[in-house]
Amino acid sequence: MRTVKEVSRLTGVSVRTLHYYDAIGLLKPAEVTEAGYRLYDDTALGRLQNILLFRELQFPLKEIKAILDSRDFDPSEALAQQIKLLELQYQHIGELISFAREIQKKGVRNMDFQVFDTKRMEDYKSEVKERWGGTREYQEYEQKQEKAGDSAEAGRRMMNIFAELGALRQLSPSDRSVQEKIIALQNFITDNYYTCTDKILGEMGKMYVDDERFKRNIDKAGGEGTAEFVKRAIEIHCAR
């Protein structure tokens, strides 16, 4: 068994990210001690390897979870699929390097943009997704994606919620109107991404402040201090 810090050192995945994976149900520890320490066995590390390989191939976390949670998930078959995709990616990168060197050598005269075509990779990705498409878990994921519609639009709507929370920064985080917005945020995440329990929401509240990218984007949407304000409001919500 390895602690979360040991897993972080072994894999290069931050402790914060491992906590987040636990919160959203993507990677649960094998055991949690009475003191609250997460412990990971070889099975959990094997799942983490699959997660990292799919992440390298640009699969979204919610899609990875739907695949790994499939009742008929076959690790050896998934590995073969991952290898095939990595080979396609490797070939594509090699072609891009050759293309760039040709430009460097002869100047920007080659107007052939076929080298940027990633259709083969995308087609094979679709095959991988379809392989697990008949499972209950993947169908749930697809239904939420269909309901969410355009992912960019969903992201903008989420930023609008942060903007609305930012406009309430002069109030106490415990104010009823603020707490209603927190509930709206939680429901939005559940409807568009994954079931957002209080535990997940609490972990996300910490990330909104600890992760500089989240903090910067949220403060940009709602004004300086919005991320910290949202975190405190979430803490109050989860403590009730």
Coordinates of C-alpha atoms in Angstrom, one line a residue:
M1 CA 0.0 0.0 0.0
R2 CA 1.2 3.5 -0.8
T3 CA 0.1 6.8 0.7
V4 CA -1.1 9.6 -1.6
K5 CA 2.2 11.4 -1.2
E6 CA 4.1 8.3 -2.3
V7 CA 1.8 7.8 -5.3
S8 CA 2.4 11.5 -6.2
R9 CA 6.2 11.0 -6.0
L10 CA 6.0 7.8 -8.0
T11 CA 3.7 9.1 -10.8
G12 CA 4.3 12.8 -10.9
V13 CA 0.5 13.4 -10.4
S14 CA 0.0 16.1 -7.8
V15 CA -1.6 15.3 -4.4
R16 CA -4.3 17.8 -5.2
T17 CA -5.1 16.0 -8.5
L18 CA -5.3 12.6 -6.7
H19 CA -7.7 14.1 -4.2
Y20 CA -9.8 15.5 -7.0
Y21 CA -9.8 12.1 -8.8
D22 CA -11.0 10.6 -5.6
A23 CA -13.7 13.2 -5.1
I24 CA -15.2 12.7 -8.6
G25 CA -15.0 8.9 -8.3
L26 CA -12.4 8.5 -11.0
L27 CA -9.7 7.0 -8.8
K28 CA -10.7 5.8 -5.3
P29 CA -8.1 4.7 -2.9
A30 CA -8.0 1.0 -1.9
E31 CA -8.4 2.1 1.8
V32 CA -8.9 5.1 3.9
T33 CA -7.4 4.9 7.4
E34 CA -9.2 6.1 10.6
A35 CA -7.0 9.2 10.5
G36 CA -8.3 9.9 6.9
Y37 CA -5.2 8.9 5.0
R38 CA -5.7 7.5 1.5
L39 CA -3.9 4.3 0.7
Y40 CA -3.4 2.9 -2.8
D41 CA -2.8 -0.7 -3.8
D42 CA -1.5 -2.1 -7.1
T43 CA -5.0 -2.3 -8.5
A44 CA -5.5 1.4 -7.9
L45 CA -2.1 2.1 -9.5
G46 CA -3.1 0.1 -12.5
R47 CA -6.2 2.1 -12.9
L48 CA -4.2 5.3 -12.6
Q49 CA -1.9 4.1 -15.4
N50 CA -5.0 3.7 -17.6
I51 CA -6.2 7.2 -16.6
L52 CA -2.8 8.7 -17.5
L53 CA -2.6 7.0 -20.9
F54 CA -6.1 8.1 -21.8
R55 CA -5.2 11.6 -20.7
E56 CA -2.1 11.6 -22.9
L57 CA -4.5 10.8 -25.7
Q58 CA -6.7 13.8 -24.9
F59 CA -9.7 11.9 -23.5
P60 CA -11.8 14.1 -21.1
L61 CA -11.9 12.8 -17.5
K62 CA -15.6 12.1 -17.5
E63 CA -15.1 10.0 -20.7
I64 CA -12.3 8.1 -19.1
K65 CA -14.4 7.4 -16.0
A66 CA -17.3 6.1 -18.2
I67 CA -14.9 3.7 -20.0
L68 CA -13.1 2.4 -16.9
D69 CA -16.3 1.9 -15.0
S70 CA -17.8 -0.2 -17.8
R71 CA -18.7 -3.6 -16.4
D72 CA -17.1 -5.4 -19.4
F73 CA -14.0 -3.2 -19.4
D74 CA -11.0 -5.3 -20.5
P75 CA -7.6 -3.8 -19.5
S76 CA -5.6 -5.7 -22.1
E77 CA -8.0 -4.7 -24.9
A78 CA -7.9 -1.0 -23.7
L79 CA -4.0 -1.2 -23.7
A80 CA -4.0 -2.4 -27.3
Q81 CA -6.3 0.5 -28.2
Q82 CA -4.1 2.9 -26.4
I83 CA -1.0 1.6 -28.1
K84 CA -2.6 2.0 -31.5
L85 CA -3.6 5.6 -30.7
L86 CA -0.2 6.4 -29.4
E87 CA 1.4 5.0 -32.6
L88 CA -1.0 7.2 -34.7
Q89 CA 0.0 10.1 -32.6
Y90 CA 3.7 9.3 -32.9
Q91 CA 3.3 9.1 -36.7
H92 CA 1.5 12.4 -36.8
I93 CA 4.1 14.2 -34.7
G94 CA 6.8 12.7 -37.0
E95 CA 5.1 14.1 -40.0
L96 CA 4.7 17.5 -38.4
I97 CA 8.4 17.6 -37.5
S98 CA 9.4 16.7 -41.1
F99 CA 7.0 19.4 -42.4
A100 CA 8.4 22.0 -40.0
R101 CA 12.0 21.1 -41.0
E102 CA 11.1 21.4 -44.7
I103 CA 9.7 24.9 -44.0
Q104 CA 12.9 25.8 -42.0
K105 CA 15.0 24.6 -44.9
K106 CA 13.2 26.0 -47.9
G107 CA 11.1 28.8 -46.4
V108 CA 7.3 29.2 -46.1
R109 CA 6.4 28.0 -49.6
N110 CA 4.8 24.7 -49.0
M111 CA 1.1 25.3 -48.8
D112 CA 0.1 21.7 -48.3
F113 CA -1.9 21.5 -45.1
Q114 CA -2.7 17.8 -45.2
V115 CA 0.0 17.2 -42.6
F116 CA -2.4 18.8 -40.0
D117 CA -5.2 16.3 -40.8
T118 CA -5.9 14.2 -37.7
K119 CA -8.9 12.3 -39.1
R120 CA -7.3 8.8 -38.7
M121 CA -6.7 9.5 -35.0
E122 CA -10.2 10.9 -34.5
D123 CA -11.8 8.0 -36.4
Y124 CA -10.0 5.5 -34.2
K125 CA -10.9 7.4 -31.0
S126 CA -14.5 7.1 -32.1
E127 CA -14.0 3.3 -32.5
V128 CA -12.7 3.2 -28.9
K129 CA -15.6 5.1 -27.6
E130 CA -18.1 3.0 -29.5
R131 CA -16.5 -0.2 -28.1
W132 CA -17.8 0.8 -24.6
G133 CA -20.9 2.7 -25.9
G134 CA -23.4 -0.1 -24.9
T135 CA -22.7 0.1 -21.2
R136 CA -24.9 1.8 -18.7
E137 CA -22.0 4.0 -17.6
Y138 CA -21.2 5.2 -21.0
Q139 CA -24.8 5.8 -22.0
E140 CA -25.2 8.0 -18.8
Y141 CA -22.2 10.0 -20.0
E142 CA -23.6 10.3 -23.5
Q143 CA -26.9 11.5 -22.1
K144 CA -25.3 14.2 -20.1
Q145 CA -23.2 15.3 -23.0
E146 CA -26.4 15.5 -25.2
K147 CA -28.1 17.5 -22.5
A148 CA -25.2 19.8 -22.0
G149 CA -24.9 20.5 -25.7
D150 CA -21.9 22.5 -26.8
S151 CA -19.1 22.2 -24.3
A152 CA -17.8 25.7 -24.9
E153 CA -21.3 27.0 -24.3
A154 CA -21.5 25.0 -21.0
G155 CA -18.2 26.6 -20.0
R156 CA -19.5 30.1 -20.6
R157 CA -22.6 29.4 -18.6
M158 CA -20.6 28.2 -15.7
M159 CA -18.5 31.3 -15.9
N160 CA -21.7 33.3 -15.8
I161 CA -22.5 31.7 -12.5
F162 CA -19.1 32.8 -11.1
A163 CA -19.8 36.3 -12.4
E164 CA -23.1 36.3 -10.6
L165 CA -21.4 35.1 -7.4
G166 CA -18.7 37.8 -7.8
A167 CA -21.5 40.5 -7.9
L168 CA -22.5 39.3 -4.4
R169 CA -19.1 39.6 -2.8
Q170 CA -20.2 42.5 -0.6
L171 CA -22.5 40.1 1.2
S172 CA -21.7 37.4 3.7
P173 CA -20.9 34.0 2.1
S174 CA -23.7 32.6 4.3
D175 CA -26.3 35.0 2.9
R176 CA -29.3 33.2 1.5
S177 CA -28.8 34.7 -2.0
V178 CA -25.2 33.6 -2.1
Q179 CA -26.1 30.1 -0.9
E180 CA -28.7 29.8 -3.6
K181 CA -26.1 30.5 -6.2
I182 CA -23.8 27.8 -4.7
I183 CA -26.7 25.3 -5.1
A184 CA -27.2 26.5 -8.6
L185 CA -23.5 25.9 -9.3
Q186 CA -23.7 22.4 -7.8
N187 CA -26.7 21.5 -9.8
F188 CA -25.1 22.9 -13.0
I189 CA -22.1 20.7 -12.5
T190 CA -24.3 17.6 -11.9
D191 CA -26.5 18.4 -15.0
N192 CA -23.6 19.0 -17.4
Y193 CA -20.6 17.1 -16.1
Y194 CA -20.9 14.5 -13.3
T195 CA -22.9 14.0 -10.1
C196 CA -21.6 16.8 -7.8
T197 CA -21.9 15.6 -4.2
D198 CA -21.1 17.9 -1.3
K199 CA -17.7 16.1 -1.0
I200 CA -16.9 16.8 -4.7
L201 CA -18.1 20.4 -4.4
G202 CA -15.9 20.9 -1.3
E203 CA -12.8 19.6 -3.1
M204 CA -13.6 21.8 -6.1
G205 CA -13.9 24.8 -3.8
K206 CA -10.4 24.2 -2.6
M207 CA -9.1 23.9 -6.2
Y208 CA -10.8 27.2 -7.1
V209 CA -8.2 28.9 -4.8
D210 CA -5.3 26.5 -4.8
D211 CA -5.0 26.0 -8.6
E212 CA -3.8 29.3 -10.1
R213 CA -5.5 28.6 -13.4
F214 CA -8.9 28.2 -11.8
K215 CA -8.4 31.2 -9.5
R216 CA -7.4 33.4 -12.4
N217 CA -10.3 32.5 -14.6
I218 CA -12.9 32.8 -11.8
D219 CA -11.5 36.1 -10.6
K220 CA -11.6 37.3 -14.2
A221 CA -15.3 36.3 -14.5
G222 CA -16.4 37.8 -11.1
G223 CA -13.8 40.2 -10.1
E224 CA -10.7 40.0 -7.8
G225 CA -11.4 37.8 -4.8
T226 CA -14.3 35.9 -6.3
A227 CA -12.5 32.5 -6.1
E228 CA -11.8 32.9 -2.4
F229 CA -15.4 34.1 -1.8
V230 CA -16.8 31.1 -3.7
K231 CA -14.6 28.7 -1.7
R232 CA -15.9 30.2 1.6
A233 CA -19.5 30.0 0.5
I234 CA -19.0 26.4 -0.6
E235 CA -17.5 25.5 2.8
I236 CA -20.6 27.0 4.5
H237 CA -22.9 25.1 2.2
C238 CA -21.1 21.7 2.8
A239 CA -21.0 22.2 6.6
R240 CA -24.8 22.5 6.8

